[in-house]
CSV table of C-alpha atoms and ligand atoms in Angstrom, one decimal:
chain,number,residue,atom,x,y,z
A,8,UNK,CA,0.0,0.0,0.0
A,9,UNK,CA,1.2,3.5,-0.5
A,10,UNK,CA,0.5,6.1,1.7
A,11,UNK,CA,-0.1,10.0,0.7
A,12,UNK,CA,1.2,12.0,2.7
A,13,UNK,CA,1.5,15.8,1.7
A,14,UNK,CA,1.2,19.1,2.7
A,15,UNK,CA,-0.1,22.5,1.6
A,16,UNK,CA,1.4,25.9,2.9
A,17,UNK,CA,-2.0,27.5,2.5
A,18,UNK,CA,-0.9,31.2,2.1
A,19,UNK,CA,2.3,31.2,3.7
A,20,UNK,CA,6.1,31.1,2.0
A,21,UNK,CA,7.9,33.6,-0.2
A,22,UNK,CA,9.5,32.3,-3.7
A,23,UNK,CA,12.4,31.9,-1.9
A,24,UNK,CA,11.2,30.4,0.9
A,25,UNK,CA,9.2,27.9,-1.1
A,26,UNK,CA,12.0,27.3,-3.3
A,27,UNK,CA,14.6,26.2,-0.4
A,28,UNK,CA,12.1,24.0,0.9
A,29,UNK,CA,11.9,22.3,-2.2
A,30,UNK,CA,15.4,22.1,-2.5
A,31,UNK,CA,15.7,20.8,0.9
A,32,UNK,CA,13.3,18.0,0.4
A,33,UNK,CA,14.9,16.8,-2.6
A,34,UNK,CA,18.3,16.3,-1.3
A,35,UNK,CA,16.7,14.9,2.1
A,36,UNK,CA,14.8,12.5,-0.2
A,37,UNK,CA,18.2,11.5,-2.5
A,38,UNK,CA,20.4,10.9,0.9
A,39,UNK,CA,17.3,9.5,2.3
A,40,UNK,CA,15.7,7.1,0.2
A,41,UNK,CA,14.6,5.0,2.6
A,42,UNK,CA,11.8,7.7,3.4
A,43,UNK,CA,10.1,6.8,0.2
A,44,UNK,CA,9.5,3.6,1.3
A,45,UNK,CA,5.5,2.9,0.5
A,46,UNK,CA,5.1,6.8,0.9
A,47,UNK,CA,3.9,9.2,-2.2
A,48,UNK,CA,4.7,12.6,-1.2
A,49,UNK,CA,3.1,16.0,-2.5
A,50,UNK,CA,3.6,19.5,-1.5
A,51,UNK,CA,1.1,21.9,-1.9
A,52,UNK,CA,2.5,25.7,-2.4
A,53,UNK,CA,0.7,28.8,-3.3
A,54,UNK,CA,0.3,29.3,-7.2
A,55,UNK,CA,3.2,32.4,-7.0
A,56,UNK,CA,5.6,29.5,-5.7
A,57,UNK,CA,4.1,26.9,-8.3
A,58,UNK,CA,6.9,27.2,-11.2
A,59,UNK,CA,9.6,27.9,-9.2
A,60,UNK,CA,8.9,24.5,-6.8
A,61,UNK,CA,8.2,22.6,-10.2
A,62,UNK,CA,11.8,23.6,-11.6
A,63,UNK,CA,13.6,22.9,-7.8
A,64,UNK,CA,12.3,19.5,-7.9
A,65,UNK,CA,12.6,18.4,-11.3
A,66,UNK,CA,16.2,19.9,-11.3
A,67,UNK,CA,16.6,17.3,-8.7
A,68,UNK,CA,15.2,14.4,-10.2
A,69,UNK,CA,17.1,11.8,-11.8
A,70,UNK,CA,18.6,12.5,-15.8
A,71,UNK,CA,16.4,10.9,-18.5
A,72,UNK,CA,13.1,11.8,-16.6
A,73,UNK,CA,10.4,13.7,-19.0
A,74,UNK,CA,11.3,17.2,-19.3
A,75,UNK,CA,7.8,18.7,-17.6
A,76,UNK,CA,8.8,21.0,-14.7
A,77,UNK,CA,7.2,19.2,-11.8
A,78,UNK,CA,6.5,16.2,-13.3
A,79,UNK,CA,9.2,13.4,-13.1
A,80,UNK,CA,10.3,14.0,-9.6
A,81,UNK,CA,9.1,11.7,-7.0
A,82,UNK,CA,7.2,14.1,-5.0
A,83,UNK,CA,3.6,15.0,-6.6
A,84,UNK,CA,3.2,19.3,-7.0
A,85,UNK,CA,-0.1,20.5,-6.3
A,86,UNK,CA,-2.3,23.3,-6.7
A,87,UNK,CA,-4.4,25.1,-3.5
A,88,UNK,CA,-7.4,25.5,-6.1
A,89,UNK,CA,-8.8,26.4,-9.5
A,90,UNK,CA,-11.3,27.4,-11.4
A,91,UNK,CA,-13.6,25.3,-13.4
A,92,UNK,CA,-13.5,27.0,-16.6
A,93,UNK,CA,-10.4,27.3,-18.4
A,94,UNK,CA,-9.8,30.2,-19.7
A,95,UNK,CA,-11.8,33.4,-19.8
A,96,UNK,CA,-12.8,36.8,-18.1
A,97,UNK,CA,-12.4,35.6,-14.5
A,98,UNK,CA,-10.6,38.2,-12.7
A,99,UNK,CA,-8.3,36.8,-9.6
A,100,UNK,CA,-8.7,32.8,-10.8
A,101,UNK,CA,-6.5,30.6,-12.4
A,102,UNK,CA,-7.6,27.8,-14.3
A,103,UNK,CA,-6.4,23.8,-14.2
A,104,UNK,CA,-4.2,24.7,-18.0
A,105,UNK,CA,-2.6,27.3,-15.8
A,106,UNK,CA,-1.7,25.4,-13.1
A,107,UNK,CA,-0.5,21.9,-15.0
A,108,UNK,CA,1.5,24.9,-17.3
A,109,UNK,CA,3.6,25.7,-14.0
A,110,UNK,CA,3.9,22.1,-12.8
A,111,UNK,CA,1.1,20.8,-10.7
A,112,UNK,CA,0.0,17.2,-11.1
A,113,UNK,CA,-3.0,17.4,-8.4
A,114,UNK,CA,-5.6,20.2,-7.5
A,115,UNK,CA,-7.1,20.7,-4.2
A,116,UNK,CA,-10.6,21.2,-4.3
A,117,UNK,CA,-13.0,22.2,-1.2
A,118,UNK,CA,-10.7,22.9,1.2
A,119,UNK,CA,-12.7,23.6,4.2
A,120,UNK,CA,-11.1,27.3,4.0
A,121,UNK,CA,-12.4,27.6,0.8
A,122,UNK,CA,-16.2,26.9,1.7
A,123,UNK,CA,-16.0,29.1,4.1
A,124,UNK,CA,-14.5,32.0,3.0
A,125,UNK,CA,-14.6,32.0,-0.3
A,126,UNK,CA,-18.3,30.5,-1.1
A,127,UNK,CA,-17.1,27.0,-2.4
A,128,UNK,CA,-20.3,24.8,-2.5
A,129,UNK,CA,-20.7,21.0,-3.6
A,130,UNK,CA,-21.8,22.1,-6.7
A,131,UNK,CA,-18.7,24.2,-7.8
A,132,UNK,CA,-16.5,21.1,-6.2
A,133,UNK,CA,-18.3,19.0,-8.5
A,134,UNK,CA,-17.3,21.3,-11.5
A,135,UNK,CA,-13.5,21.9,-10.6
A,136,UNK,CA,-12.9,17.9,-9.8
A,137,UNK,CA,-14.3,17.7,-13.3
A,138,UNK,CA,-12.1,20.1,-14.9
A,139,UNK,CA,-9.1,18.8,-13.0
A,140,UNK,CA,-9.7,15.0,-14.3
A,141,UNK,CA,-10.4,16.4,-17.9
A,142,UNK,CA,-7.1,17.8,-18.2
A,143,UNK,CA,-5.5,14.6,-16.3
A,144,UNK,CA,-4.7,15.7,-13.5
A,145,UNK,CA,-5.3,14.3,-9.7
A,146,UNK,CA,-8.3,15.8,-7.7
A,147,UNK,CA,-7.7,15.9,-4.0
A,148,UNK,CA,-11.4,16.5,-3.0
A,149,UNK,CA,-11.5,17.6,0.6
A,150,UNK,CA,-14.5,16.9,2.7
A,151,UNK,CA,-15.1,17.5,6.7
A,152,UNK,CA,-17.9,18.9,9.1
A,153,UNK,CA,-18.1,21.9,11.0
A,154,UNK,CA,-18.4,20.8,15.5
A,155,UNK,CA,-22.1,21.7,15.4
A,156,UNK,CA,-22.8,18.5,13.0
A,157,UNK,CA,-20.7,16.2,15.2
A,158,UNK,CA,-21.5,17.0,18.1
A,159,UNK,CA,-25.1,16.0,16.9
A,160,UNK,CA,-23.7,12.7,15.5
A,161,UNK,CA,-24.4,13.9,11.8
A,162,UNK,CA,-21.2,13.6,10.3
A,163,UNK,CA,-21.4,10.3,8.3
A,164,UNK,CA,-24.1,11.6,6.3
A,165,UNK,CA,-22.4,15.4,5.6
A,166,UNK,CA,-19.4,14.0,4.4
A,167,UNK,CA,-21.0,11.5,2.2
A,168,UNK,CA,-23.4,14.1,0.6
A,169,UNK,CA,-20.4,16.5,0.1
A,170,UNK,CA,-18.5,13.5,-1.5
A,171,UNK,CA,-21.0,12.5,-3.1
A,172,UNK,CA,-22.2,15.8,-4.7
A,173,UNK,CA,-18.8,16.5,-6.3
A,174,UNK,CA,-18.4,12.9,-7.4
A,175,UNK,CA,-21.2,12.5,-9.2
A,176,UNK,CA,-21.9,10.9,-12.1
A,177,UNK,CA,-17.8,10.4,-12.2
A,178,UNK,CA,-17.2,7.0,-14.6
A,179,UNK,CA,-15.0,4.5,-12.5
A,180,UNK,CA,-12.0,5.0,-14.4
A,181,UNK,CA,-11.6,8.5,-13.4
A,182,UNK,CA,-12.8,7.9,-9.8
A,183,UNK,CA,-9.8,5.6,-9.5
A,184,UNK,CA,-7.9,8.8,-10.0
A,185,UNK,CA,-9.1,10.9,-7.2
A,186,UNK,CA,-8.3,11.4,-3.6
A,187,UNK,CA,-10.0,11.9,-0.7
A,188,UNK,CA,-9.0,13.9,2.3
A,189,UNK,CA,-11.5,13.9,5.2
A,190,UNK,CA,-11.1,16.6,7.2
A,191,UNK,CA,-13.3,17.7,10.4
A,192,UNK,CA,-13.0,21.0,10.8
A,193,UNK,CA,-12.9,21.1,14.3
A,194,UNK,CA,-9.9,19.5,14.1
A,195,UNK,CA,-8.0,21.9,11.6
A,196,UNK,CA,-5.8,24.9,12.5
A,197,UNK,CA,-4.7,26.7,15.6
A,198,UNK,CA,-7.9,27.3,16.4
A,199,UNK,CA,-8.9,23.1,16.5
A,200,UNK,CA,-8.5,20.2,18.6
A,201,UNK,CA,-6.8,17.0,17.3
A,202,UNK,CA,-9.1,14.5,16.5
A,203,UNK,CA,-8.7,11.1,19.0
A,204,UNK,CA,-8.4,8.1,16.8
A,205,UNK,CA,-12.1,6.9,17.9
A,206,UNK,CA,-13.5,10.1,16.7
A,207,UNK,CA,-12.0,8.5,13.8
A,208,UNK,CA,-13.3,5.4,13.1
A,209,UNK,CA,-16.8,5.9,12.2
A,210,UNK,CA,-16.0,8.5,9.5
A,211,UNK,CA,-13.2,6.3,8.1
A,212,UNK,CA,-15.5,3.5,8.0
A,213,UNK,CA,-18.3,4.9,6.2
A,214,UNK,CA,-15.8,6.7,4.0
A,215,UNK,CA,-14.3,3.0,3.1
A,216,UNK,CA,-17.6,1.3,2.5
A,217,UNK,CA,-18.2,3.9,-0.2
A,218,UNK,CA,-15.2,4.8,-1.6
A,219,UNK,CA,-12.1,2.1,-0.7
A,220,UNK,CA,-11.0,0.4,-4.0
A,221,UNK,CA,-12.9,2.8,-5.7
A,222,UNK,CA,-10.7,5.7,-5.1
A,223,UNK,CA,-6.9,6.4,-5.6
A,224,UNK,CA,-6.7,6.8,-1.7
A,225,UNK,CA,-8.3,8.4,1.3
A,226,UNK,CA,-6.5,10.5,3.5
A,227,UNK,CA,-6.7,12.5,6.9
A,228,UNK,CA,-6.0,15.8,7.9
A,229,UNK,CA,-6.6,18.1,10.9
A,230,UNK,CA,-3.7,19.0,13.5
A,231,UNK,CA,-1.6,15.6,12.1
A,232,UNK,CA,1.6,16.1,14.1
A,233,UNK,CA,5.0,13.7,14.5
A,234,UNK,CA,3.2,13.2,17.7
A,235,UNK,CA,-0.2,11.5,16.6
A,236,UNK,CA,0.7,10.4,12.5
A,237,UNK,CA,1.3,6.9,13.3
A,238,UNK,CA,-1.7,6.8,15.7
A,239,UNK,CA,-3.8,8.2,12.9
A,240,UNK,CA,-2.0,6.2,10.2
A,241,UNK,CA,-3.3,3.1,11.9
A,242,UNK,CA,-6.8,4.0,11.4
A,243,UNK,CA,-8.9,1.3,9.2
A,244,UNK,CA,-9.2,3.3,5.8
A,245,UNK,CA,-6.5,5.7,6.1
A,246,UNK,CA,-4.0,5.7,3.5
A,247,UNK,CA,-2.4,8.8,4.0
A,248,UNK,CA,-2.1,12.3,5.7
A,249,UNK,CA,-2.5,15.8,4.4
A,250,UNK,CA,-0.7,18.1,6.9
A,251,UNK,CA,-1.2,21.9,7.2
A,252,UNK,CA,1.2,23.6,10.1
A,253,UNK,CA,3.2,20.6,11.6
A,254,UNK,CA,4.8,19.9,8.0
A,255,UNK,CA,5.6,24.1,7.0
A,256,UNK,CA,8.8,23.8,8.8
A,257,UNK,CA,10.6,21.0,6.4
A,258,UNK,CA,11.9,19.1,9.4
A,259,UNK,CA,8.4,18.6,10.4
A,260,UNK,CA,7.3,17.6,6.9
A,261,UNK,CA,10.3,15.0,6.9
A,262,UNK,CA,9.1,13.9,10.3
A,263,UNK,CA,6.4,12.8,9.5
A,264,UNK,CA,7.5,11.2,6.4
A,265,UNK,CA,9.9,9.1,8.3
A,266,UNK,CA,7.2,7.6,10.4
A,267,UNK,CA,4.7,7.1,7.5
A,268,UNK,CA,7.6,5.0,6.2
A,269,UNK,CA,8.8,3.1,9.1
A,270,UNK,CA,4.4,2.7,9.9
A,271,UNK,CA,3.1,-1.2,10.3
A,272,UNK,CA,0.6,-1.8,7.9
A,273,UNK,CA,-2.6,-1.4,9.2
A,274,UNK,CA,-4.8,-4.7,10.3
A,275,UNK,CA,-6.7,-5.9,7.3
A,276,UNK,CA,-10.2,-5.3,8.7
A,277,UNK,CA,-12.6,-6.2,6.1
A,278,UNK,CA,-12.5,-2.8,5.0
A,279,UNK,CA,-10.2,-2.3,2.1
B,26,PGA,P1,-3.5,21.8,10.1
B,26,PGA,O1,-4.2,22.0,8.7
B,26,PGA,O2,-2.6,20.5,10.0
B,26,PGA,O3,-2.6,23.0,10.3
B,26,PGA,O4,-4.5,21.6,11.1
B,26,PGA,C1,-4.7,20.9,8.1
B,26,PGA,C2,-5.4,21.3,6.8
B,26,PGA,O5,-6.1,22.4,6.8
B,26,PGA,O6,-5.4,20.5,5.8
């Protein structure tokens, strides 16, 4: 099994900051290679950092690979967001051509960030995982509830309609392309509490019933730390992390990679 495990900056990092990150990840990885072991790493810049972290890793990657900035190296390049359409008068958005021309292989989509602040609905999720498969790239669709719907025990059914919504209709072959990243949003930021692996469970298991096999992977995220990855890594269903703050410094990031690669595969439970 390989695991995901990425992280996004959200709006944090400077060219250069982004760039030496990069840069430091790829020799870590080269005089590290054991870290790779059954992991797929991504990082997630913002789109000012998107070229510039495409060239820095595929400058790193090994001679002969295909000559696509980003692509080729052995960590995945992603984009925060973009718009469905793809091209046009849409002031402010950038479009999935934009971001695969600067390097990205996968596109965030529905970050709960995004529904929040900046209106994202199931609807418009549905439309940019669309445009992102069209142009071949990897949707990382991410899905969560706000505290009130868990504290009232509603949370299986709000993450599958979200899911659902923006997967519809999808044919299996480009299902088997996306990924999944549950996030609660009580549990994301400064502002949340870690989730406790039985908080877990429940979503992960409804998620899997649905979606294991079906999908490239499913993933968790919400305060994943060096201090509770393994314990959420051993969760039936989870096949990877996606980690905000604990991964921004790059000894964090390769922290946590180090664990996902030394990690016990989870206990076959019936579940995929
Ligand atoms: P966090 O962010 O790890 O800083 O809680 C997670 C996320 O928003 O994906």
């Amino acid at each position: 099994m390989t695991r995901w495990i990425g992280t996004s900056f959200k709006m944090n990092k400077t060219l250069s900051e982004a760039r030496a990150y990069a840069a430091g990840l790829s020799s870590a990885l080269q005089e590290r290679p054991e870290l790779l072991h059954g992991v797929q790493p991504f990082i997630i810049p913002p789109h000012t950092a998107l070229a510039a972290v495409a060239a820095e890793l595929t400058a790193q990657s090994a001679p002969g690979e295909p000559d696509v900035p980003g692509r080729g190296s052995v960590v995945r390049l992603g984009a925060q967001n973009a718009h469905w359409e793809d091209d046009g008068a849409w002031t402010g958005e950038i479009s999935v051509p934009q971001v695969a021309d600067a390097g990205a292989e996968l596109v965030e989509i529905g970050h709960s960030e995004r529904r929040e602040h900046f209106g994202e609905t199931i609807e418009t999720t549905r439309l940019k995982v669309a445009s992102v498969l069209r142009h071949g790239l990897v949707p990382l669709l991410c899905i969560g509830e706000p505290a009130q719907v868990q504290e009232r025990g509603e949370t299986a059914a709000y993450i599958l309609e979200q899911a659902r919504g923006a997967l519809r209709g999808l044919p299996a072959d480009q299902l088997s392309r996306v990924l999944i990243a549950y996030e609660p949003i009580w549990a994301i930021g400064a502002q949340g509490r870690p989730a406790t692996a039985a908080e877990l469970r429940e979503p992960f298991e409804v998620l899997s019933r649905e979606y294991a096999g079906k999908v490239q992977a499913l993933l968790y995220g919400g305060s994943v730390s060096p201090e509770n990855a393994l314990e959420m890594l051993l969760i039936p269903g989870v096949q990877g992390l996606f980690v905000g703050r604990a991964a921004w410094t790059l000894q964090g990031y390769l922290e946590i990679l180090r664990i996902a690669s030394t990690a016990e595969k989870p206990h076959v439970s019936g579940l995929g």
